[in-house]
JSON list of C-alpha atoms in Angstrom, two decimals:
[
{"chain": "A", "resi": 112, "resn": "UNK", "atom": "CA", "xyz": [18.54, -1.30, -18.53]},
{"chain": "A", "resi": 113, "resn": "UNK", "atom": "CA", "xyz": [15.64, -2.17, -16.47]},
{"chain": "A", "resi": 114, "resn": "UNK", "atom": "CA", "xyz": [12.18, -2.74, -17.79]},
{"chain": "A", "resi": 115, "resn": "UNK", "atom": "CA", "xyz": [9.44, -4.31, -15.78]},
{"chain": "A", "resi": 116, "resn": "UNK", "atom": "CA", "xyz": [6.71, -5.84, -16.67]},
{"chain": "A", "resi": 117, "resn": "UNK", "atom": "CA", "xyz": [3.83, -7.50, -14.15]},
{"chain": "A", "resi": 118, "resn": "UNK", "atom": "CA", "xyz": [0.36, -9.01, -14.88]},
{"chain": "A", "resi": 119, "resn": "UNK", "atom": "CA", "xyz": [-2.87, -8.31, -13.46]},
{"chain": "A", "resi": 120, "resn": "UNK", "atom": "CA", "xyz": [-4.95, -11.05, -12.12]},
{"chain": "A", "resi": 121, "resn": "UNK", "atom": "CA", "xyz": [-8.90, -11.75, -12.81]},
{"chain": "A", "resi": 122, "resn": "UNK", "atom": "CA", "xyz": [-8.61, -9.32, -9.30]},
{"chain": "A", "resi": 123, "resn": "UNK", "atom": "CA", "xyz": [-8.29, -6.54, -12.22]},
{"chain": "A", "resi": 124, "resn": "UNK", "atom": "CA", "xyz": [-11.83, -6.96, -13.52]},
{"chain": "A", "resi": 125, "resn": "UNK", "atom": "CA", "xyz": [-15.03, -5.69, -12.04]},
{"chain": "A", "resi": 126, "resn": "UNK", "atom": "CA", "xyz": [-15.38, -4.47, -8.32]},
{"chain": "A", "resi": 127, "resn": "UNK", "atom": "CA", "xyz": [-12.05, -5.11, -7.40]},
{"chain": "A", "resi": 128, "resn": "UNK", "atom": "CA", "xyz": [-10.38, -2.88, -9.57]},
{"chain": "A", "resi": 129, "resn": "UNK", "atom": "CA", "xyz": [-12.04, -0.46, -7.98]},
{"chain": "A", "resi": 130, "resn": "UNK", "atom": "CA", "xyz": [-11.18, -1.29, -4.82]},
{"chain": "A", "resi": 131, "resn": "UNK", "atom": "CA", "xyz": [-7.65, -1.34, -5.33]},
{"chain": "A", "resi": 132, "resn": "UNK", "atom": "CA", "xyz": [-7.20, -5.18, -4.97]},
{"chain": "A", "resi": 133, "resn": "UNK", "atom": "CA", "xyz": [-4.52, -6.66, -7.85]},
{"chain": "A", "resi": 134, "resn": "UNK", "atom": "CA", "xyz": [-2.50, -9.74, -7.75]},
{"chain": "A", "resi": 135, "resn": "UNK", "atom": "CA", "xyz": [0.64, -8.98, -9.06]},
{"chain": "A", "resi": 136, "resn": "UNK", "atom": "CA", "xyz": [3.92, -10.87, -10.95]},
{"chain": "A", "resi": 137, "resn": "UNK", "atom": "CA", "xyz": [7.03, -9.76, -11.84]},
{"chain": "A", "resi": 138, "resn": "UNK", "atom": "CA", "xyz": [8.71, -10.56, -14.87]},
{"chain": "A", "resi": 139, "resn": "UNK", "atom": "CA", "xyz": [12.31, -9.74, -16.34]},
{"chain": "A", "resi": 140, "resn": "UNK", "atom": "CA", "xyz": [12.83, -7.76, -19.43]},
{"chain": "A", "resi": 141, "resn": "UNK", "atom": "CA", "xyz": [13.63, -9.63, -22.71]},
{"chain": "A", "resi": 142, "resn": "UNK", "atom": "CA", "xyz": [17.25, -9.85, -24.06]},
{"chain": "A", "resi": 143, "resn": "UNK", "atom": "CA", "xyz": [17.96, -8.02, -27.40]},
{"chain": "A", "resi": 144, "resn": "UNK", "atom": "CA", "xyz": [18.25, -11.71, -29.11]},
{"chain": "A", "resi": 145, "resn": "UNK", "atom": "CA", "xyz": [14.66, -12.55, -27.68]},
{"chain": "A", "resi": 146, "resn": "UNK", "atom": "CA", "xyz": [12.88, -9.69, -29.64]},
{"chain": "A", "resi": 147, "resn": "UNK", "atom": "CA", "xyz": [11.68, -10.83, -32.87]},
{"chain": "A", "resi": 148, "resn": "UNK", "atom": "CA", "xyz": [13.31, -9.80, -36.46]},
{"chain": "A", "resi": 149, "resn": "UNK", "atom": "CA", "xyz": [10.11, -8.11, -37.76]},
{"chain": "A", "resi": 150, "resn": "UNK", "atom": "CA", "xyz": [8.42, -6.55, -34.48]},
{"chain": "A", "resi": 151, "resn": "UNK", "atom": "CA", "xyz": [5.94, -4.30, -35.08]},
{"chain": "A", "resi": 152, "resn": "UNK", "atom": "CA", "xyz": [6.37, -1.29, -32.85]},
{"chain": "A", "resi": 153, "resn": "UNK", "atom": "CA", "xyz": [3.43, 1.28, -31.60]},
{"chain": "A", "resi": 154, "resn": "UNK", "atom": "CA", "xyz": [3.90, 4.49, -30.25]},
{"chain": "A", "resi": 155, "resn": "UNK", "atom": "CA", "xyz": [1.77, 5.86, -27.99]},
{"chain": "A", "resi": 156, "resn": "UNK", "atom": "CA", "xyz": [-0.04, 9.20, -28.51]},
{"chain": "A", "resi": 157, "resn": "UNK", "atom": "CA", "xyz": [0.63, 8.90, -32.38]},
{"chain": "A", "resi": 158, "resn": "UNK", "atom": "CA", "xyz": [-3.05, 8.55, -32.91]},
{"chain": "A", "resi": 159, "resn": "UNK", "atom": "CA", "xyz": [-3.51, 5.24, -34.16]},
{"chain": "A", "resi": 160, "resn": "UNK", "atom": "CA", "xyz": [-5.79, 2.96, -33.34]},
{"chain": "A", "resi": 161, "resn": "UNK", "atom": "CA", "xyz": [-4.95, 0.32, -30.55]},
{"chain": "A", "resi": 162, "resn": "UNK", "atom": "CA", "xyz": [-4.89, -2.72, -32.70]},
{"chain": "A", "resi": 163, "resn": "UNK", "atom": "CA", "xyz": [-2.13, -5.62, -33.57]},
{"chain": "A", "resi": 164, "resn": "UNK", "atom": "CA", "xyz": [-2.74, -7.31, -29.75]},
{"chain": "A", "resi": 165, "resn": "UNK", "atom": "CA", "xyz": [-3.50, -4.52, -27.91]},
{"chain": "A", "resi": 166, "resn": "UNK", "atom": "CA", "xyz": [-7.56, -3.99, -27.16]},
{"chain": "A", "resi": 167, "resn": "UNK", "atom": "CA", "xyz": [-6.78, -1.46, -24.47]},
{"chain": "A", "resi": 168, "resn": "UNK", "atom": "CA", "xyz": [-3.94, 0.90, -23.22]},
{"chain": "A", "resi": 169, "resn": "UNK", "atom": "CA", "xyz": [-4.47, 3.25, -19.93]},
{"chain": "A", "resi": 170, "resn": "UNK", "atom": "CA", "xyz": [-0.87, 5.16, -19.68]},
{"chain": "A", "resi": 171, "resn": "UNK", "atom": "CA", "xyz": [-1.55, 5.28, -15.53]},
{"chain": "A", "resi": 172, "resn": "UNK", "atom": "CA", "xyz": [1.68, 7.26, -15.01]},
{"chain": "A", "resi": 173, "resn": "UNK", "atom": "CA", "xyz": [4.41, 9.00, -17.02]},
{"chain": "A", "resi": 174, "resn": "UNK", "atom": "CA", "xyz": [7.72, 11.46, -16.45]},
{"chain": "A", "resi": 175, "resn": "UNK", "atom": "CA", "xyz": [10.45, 12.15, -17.99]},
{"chain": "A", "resi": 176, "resn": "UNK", "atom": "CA", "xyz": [12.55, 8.95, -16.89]},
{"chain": "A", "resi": 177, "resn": "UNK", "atom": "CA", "xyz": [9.68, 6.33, -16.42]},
{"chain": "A", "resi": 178, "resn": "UNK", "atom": "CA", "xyz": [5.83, 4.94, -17.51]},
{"chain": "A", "resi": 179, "resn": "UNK", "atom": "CA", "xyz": [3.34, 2.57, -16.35]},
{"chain": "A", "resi": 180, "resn": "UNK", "atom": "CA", "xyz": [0.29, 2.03, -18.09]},
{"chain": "A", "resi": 181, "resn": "UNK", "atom": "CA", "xyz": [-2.63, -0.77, -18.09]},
{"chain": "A", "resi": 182, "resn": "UNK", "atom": "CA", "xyz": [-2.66, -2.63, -20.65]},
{"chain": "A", "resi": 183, "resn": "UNK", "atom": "CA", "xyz": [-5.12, -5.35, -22.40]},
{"chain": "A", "resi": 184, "resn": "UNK", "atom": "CA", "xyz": [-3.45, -7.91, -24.80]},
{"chain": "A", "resi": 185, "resn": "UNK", "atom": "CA", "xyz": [-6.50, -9.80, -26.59]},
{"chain": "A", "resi": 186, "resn": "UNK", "atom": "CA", "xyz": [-4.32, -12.31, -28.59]},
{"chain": "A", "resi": 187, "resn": "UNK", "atom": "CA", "xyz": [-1.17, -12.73, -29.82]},
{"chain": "A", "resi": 188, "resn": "UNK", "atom": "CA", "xyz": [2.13, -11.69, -27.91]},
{"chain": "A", "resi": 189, "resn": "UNK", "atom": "CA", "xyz": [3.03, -7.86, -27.10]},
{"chain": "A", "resi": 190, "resn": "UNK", "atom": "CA", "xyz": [5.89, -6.08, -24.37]},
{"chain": "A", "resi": 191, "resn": "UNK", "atom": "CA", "xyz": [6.50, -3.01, -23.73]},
{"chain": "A", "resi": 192, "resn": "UNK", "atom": "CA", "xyz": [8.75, -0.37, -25.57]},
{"chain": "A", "resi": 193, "resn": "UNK", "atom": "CA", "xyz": [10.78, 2.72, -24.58]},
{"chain": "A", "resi": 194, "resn": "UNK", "atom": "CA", "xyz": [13.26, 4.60, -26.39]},
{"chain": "A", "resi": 195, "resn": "UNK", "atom": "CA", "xyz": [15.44, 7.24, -24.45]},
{"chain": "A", "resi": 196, "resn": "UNK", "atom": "CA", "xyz": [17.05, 9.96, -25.25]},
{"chain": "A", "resi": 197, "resn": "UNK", "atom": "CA", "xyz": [20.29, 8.36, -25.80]},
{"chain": "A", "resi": 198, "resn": "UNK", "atom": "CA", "xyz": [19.10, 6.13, -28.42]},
{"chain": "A", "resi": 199, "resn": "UNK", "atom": "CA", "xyz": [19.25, 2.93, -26.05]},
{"chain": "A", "resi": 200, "resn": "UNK", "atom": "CA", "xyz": [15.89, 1.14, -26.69]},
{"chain": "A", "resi": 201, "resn": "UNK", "atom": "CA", "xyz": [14.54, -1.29, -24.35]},
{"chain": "A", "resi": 202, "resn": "UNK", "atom": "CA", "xyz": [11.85, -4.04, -24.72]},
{"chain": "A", "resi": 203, "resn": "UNK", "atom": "CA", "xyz": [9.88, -6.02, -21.57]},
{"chain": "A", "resi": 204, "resn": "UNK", "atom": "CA", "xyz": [9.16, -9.30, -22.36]},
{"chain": "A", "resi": 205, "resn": "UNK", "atom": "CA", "xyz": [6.35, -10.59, -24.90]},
{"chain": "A", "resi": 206, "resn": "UNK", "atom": "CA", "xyz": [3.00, -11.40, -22.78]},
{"chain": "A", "resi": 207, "resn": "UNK", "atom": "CA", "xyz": [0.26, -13.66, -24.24]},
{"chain": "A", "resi": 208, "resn": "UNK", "atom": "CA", "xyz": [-3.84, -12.39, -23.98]},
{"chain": "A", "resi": 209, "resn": "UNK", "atom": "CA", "xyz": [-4.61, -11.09, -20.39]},
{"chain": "A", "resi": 210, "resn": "UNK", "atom": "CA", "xyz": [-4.42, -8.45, -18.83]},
{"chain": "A", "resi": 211, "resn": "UNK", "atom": "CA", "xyz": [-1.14, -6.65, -17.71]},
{"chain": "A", "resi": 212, "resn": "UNK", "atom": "CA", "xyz": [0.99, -3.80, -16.19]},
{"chain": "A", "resi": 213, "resn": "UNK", "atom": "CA", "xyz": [3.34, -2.74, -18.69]},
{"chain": "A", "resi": 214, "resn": "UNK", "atom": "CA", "xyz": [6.01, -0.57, -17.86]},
{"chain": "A", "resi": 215, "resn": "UNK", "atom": "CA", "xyz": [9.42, 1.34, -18.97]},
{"chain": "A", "resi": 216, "resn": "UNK", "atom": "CA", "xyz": [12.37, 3.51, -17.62]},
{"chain": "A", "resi": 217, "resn": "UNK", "atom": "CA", "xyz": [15.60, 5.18, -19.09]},
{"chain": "A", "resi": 218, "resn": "UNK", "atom": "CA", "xyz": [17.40, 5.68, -15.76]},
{"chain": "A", "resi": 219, "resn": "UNK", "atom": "CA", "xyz": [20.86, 6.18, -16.54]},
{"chain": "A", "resi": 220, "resn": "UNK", "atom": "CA", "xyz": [20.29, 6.54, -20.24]},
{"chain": "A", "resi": 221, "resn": "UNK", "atom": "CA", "xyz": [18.20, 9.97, -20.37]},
{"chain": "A", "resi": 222, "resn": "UNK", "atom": "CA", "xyz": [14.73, 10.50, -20.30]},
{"chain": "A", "resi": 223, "resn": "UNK", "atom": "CA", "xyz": [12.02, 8.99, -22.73]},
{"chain": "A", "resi": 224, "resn": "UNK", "atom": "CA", "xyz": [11.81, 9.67, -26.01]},
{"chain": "A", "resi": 225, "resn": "UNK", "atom": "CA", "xyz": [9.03, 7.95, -27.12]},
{"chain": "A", "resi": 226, "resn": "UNK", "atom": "CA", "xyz": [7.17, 4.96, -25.46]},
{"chain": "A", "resi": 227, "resn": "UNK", "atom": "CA", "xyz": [4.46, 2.21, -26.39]},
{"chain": "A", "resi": 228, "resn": "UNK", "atom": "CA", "xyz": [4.42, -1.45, -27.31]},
{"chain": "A", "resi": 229, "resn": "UNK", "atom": "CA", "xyz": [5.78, -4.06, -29.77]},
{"chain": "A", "resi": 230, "resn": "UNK", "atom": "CA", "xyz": [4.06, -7.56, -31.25]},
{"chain": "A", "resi": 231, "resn": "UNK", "atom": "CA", "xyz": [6.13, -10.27, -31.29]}
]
């Protein structure tokens, strides 16, 4: 049950980004007591807007067992979300406003179901 999640650095912005150049954190993923009673979840490719925390969302790779996508949290708290086929969901841990890698898997429970983010 592995989810990662890393943050960008200021590297992400401008000229650099272009370059290739990111500074880069790791983080664990959040136990099921350390998701919030009342998350809001957001799928991605349902067509809604990006709003609740998320400015911007740039999916930057996807199969069927794992995703990584760029993602821009402009205030409050958001991680990332992926359900698998199994029914095992799994939830990185809440980031503040910044800019951030988010990223899921379902190795050894299936392939993804659906994927995207929650607000905490």
């Amino acid at each position: 049950m592995k989810t990662t999640m890393k943050r960008a650095g200021a590297a992400v912005l401008g000229a650099a980004a272009l370059a290739g150049t990111f500074a880069l954190a790791g983080a664990t993923p959040a136990a099921a007591d350390e998701v919030p009673k009342g998350a809001t979840y957001h799928v991605i490719g349902s067509g809604e807007a990006l709003t609740d925390h998320v400015q911007t969302w740039v999916t930057t790779h996807y199969d069927s067992d794992d995703w990584r996508a760029n993602v821009r949290v402009d205030y409050g708290r958001s991680g990332a979300w992926t359900v698998c086929s199994d029914g095992t969901e799994k939830h990185g841990p809440l980031q503040g406003p910044g800019y951030w890698i988010f990223a899921g898997n379902c190795y050894g429970n299936g392939t993804i179901r659906t994927y995207g983010w929650y607000d905490g």
